[in-house]
mmCIF file with all atom_site columns, C-alpha atoms in Angstrom:
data_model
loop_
_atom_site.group_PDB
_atom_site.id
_atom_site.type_symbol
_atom_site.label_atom_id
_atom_site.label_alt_id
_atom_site.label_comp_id
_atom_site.label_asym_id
_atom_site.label_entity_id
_atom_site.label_seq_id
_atom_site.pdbx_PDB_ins_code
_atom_site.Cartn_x
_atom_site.Cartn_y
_atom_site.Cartn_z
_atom_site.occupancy
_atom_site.B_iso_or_equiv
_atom_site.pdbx_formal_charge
_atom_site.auth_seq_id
_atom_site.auth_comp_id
_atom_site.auth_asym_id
_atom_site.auth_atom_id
_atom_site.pdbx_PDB_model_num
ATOM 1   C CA . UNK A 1 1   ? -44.154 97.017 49.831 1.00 43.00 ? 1   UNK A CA 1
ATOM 2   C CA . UNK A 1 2   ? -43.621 93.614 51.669 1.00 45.00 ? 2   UNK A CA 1
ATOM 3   C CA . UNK A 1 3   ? -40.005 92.077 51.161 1.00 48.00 ? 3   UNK A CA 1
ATOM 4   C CA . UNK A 1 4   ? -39.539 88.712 50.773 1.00 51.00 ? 4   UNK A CA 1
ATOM 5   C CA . UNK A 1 5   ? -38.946 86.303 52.781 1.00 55.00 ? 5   UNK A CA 1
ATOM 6   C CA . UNK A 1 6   ? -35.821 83.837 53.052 1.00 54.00 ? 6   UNK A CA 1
ATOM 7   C CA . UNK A 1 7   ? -37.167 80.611 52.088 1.00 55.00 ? 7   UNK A CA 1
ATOM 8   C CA . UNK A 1 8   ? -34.566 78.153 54.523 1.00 51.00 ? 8   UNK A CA 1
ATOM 9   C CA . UNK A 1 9   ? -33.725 74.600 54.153 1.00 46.00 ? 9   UNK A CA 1
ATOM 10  C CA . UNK A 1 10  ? -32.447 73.843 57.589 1.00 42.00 ? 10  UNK A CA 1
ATOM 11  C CA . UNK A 1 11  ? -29.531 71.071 58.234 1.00 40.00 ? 11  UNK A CA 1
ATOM 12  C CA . UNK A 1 12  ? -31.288 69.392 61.056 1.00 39.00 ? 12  UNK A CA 1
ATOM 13  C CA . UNK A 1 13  ? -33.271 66.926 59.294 1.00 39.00 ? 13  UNK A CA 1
ATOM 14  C CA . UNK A 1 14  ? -36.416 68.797 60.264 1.00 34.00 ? 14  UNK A CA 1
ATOM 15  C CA . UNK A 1 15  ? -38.955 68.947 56.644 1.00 33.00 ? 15  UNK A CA 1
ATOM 16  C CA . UNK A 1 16  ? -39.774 71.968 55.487 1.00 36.00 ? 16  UNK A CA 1
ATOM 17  C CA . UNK A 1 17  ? -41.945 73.103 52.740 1.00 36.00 ? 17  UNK A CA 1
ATOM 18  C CA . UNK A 1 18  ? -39.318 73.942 50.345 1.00 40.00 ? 18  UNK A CA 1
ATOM 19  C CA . UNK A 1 19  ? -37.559 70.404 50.835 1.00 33.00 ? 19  UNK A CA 1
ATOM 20  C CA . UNK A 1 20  ? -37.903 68.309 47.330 1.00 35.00 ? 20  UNK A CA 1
ATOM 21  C CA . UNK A 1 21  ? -35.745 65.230 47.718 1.00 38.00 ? 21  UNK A CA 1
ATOM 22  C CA . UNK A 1 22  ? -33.711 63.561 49.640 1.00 39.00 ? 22  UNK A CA 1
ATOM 23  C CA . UNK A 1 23  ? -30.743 60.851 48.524 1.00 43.00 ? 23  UNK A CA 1
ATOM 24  C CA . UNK A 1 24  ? -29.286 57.556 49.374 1.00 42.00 ? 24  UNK A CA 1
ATOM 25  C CA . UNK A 1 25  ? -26.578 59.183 51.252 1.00 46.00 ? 25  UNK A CA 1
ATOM 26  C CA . UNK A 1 26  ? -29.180 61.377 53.319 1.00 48.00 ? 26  UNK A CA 1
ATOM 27  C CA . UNK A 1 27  ? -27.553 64.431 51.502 1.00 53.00 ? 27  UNK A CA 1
ATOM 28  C CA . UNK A 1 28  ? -30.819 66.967 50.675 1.00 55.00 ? 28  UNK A CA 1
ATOM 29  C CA . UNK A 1 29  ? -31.170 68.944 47.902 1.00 55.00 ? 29  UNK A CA 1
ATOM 30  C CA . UNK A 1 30  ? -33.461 71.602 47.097 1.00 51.00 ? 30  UNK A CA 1
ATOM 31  C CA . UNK A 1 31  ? -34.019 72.407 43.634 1.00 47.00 ? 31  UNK A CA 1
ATOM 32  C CA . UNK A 1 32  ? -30.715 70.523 43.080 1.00 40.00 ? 32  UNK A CA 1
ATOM 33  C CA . UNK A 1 33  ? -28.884 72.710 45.604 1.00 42.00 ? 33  UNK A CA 1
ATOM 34  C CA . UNK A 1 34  ? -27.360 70.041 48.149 1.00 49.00 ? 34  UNK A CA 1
ATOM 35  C CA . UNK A 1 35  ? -27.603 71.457 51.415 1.00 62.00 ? 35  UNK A CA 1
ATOM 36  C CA . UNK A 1 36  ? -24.980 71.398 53.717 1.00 73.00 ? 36  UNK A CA 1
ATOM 37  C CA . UNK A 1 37  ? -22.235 72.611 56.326 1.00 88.00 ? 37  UNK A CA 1
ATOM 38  C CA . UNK A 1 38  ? -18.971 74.321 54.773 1.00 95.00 ? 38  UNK A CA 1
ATOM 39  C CA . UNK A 1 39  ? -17.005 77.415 54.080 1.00 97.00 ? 39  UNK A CA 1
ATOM 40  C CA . UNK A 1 40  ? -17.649 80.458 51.963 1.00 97.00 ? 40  UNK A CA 1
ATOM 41  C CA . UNK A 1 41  ? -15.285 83.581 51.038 1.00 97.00 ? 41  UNK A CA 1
ATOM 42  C CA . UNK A 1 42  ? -16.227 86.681 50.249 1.00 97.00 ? 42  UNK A CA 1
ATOM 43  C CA . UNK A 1 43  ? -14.584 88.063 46.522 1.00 96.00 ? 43  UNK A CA 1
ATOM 44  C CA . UNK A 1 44  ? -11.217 89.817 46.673 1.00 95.00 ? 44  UNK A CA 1
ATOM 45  C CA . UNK A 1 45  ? -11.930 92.834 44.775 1.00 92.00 ? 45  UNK A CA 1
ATOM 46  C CA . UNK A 1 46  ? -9.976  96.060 46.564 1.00 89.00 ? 46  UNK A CA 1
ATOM 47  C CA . UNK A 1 47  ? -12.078 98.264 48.234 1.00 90.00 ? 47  UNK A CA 1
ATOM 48  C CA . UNK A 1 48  ? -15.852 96.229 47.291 1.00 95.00 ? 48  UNK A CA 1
ATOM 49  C CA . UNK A 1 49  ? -18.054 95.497 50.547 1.00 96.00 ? 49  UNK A CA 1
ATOM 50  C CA . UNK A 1 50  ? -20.662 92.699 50.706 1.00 97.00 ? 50  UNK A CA 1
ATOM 51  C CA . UNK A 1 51  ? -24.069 92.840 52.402 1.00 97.00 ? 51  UNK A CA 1
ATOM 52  C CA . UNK A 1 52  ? -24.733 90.856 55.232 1.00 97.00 ? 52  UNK A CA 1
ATOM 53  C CA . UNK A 1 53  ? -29.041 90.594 55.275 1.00 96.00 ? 53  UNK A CA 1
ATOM 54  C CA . UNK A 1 54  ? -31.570 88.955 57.833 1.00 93.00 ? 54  UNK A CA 1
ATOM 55  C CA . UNK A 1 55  ? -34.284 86.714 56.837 1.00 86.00 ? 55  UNK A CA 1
ATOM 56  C CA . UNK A 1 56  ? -36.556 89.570 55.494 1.00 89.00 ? 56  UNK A CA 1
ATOM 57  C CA . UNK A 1 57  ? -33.414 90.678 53.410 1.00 92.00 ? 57  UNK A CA 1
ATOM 58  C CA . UNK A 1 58  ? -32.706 93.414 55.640 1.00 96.00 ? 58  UNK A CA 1
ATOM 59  C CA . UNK A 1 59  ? -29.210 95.088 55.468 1.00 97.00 ? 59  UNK A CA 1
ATOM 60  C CA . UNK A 1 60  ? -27.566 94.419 58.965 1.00 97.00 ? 60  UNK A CA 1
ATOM 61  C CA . UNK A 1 61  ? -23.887 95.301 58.185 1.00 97.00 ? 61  UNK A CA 1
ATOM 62  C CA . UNK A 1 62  ? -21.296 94.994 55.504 1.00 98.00 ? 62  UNK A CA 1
ATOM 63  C CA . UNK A 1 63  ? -18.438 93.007 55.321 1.00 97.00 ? 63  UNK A CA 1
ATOM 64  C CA . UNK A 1 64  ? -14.540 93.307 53.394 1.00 96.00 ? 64  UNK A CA 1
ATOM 65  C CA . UNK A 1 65  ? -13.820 91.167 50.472 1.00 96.00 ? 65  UNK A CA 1
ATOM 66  C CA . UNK A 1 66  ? -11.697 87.939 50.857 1.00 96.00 ? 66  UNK A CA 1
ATOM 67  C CA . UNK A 1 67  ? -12.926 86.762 54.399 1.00 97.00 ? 67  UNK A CA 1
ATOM 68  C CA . UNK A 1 68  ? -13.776 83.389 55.246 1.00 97.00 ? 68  UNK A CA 1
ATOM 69  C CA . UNK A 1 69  ? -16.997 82.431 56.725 1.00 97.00 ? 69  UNK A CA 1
ATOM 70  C CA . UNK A 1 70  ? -18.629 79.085 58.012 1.00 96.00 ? 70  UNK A CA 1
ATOM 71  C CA . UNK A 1 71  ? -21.978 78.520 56.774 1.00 95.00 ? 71  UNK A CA 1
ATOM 72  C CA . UNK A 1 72  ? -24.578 76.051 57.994 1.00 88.00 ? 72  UNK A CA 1
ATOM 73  C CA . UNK A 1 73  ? -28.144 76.948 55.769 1.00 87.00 ? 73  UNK A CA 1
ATOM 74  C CA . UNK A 1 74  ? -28.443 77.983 52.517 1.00 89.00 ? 74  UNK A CA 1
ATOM 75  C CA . UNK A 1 75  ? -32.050 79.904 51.574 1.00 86.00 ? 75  UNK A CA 1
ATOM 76  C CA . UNK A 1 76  ? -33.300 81.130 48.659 1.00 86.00 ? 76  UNK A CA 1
ATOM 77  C CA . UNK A 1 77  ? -34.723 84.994 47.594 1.00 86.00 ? 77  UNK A CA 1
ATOM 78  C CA . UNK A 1 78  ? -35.804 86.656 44.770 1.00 86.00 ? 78  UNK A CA 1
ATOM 79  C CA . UNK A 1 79  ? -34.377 83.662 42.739 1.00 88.00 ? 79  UNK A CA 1
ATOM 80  C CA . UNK A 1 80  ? -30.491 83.895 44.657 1.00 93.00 ? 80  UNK A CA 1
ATOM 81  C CA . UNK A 1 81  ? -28.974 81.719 47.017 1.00 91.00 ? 81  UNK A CA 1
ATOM 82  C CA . UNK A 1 82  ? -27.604 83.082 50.169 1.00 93.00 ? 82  UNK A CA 1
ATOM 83  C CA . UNK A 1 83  ? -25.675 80.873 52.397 1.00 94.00 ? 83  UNK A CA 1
ATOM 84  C CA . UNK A 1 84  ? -26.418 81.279 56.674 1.00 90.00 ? 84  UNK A CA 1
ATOM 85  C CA . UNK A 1 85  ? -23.084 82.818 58.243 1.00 95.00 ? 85  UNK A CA 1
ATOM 86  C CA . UNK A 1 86  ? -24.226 83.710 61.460 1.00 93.00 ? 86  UNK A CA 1
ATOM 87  C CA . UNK A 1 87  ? -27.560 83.536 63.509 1.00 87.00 ? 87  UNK A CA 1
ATOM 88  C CA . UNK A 1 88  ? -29.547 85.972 61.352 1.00 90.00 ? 88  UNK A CA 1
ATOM 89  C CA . UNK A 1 89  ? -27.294 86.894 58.939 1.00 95.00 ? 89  UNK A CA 1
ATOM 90  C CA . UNK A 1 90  ? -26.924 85.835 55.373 1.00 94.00 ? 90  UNK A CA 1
ATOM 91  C CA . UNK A 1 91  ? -24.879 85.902 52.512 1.00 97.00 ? 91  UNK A CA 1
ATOM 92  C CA . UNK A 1 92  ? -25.353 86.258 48.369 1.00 97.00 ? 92  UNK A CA 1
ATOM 93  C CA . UNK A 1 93  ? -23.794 82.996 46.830 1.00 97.00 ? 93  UNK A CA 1
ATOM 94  C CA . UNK A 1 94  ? -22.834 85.703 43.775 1.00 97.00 ? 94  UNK A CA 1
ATOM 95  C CA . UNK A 1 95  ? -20.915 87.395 46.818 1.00 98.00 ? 95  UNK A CA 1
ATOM 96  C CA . UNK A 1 96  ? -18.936 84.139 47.732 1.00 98.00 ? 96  UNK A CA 1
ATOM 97  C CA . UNK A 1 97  ? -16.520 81.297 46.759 1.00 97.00 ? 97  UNK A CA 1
ATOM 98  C CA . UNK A 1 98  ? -17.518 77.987 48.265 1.00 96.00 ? 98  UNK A CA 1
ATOM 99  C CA . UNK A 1 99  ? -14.624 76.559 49.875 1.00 96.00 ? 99  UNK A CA 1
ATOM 100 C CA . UNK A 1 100 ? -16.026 73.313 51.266 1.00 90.00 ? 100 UNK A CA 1
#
């Protein structure tokens, strides 16, 4: 079975496919998802991990509840948001708080 594929919306301006709109402000959304730079924290429930996958949704570690991570894509799989913490890592918005 082929997994699928992080669909990305990248910050630099560049168009992609998936980009619908963009506003006055220059702020782009994505199926009204504005897409930009900020901070995301992982839950803080005792003792839960959180997945950390690459763009083919590929477990490549886990990370502890309530840390703080700097995010500067947001992509969309199987119908969730995941927010870009690293180079090739990713993170489930239902895993998160946005901070900023």
């Amino acid at each position: 079975m082929v997994q699928p594929k992080l669909m990305l919306v990248t910050l630099t301006g560049t168009t992609t496919s998936s980009m619908s709109a963009v506003s006055a402000n220059n702020s782009i959304y994505d199926n009204g998802v504005q897409v930009k730079s900020g901070v995301v924290q992982t839950h803080n429930y005792y003792g839960t991990v959180y997945a950390l996958v690459d763009s083919n949704g590929n477990v490549s570690r886990y990370v502890g509840s309530n840390l703080k991570y700097k995010y500067d894509q947001i992509g969309f799989m199987n119908g969730e948001t995941y927010y870009r913490v690293s180079t090739n890592e990713w993170i489930a918005a239902s895993n998160v708080t946005v901070l900023s």
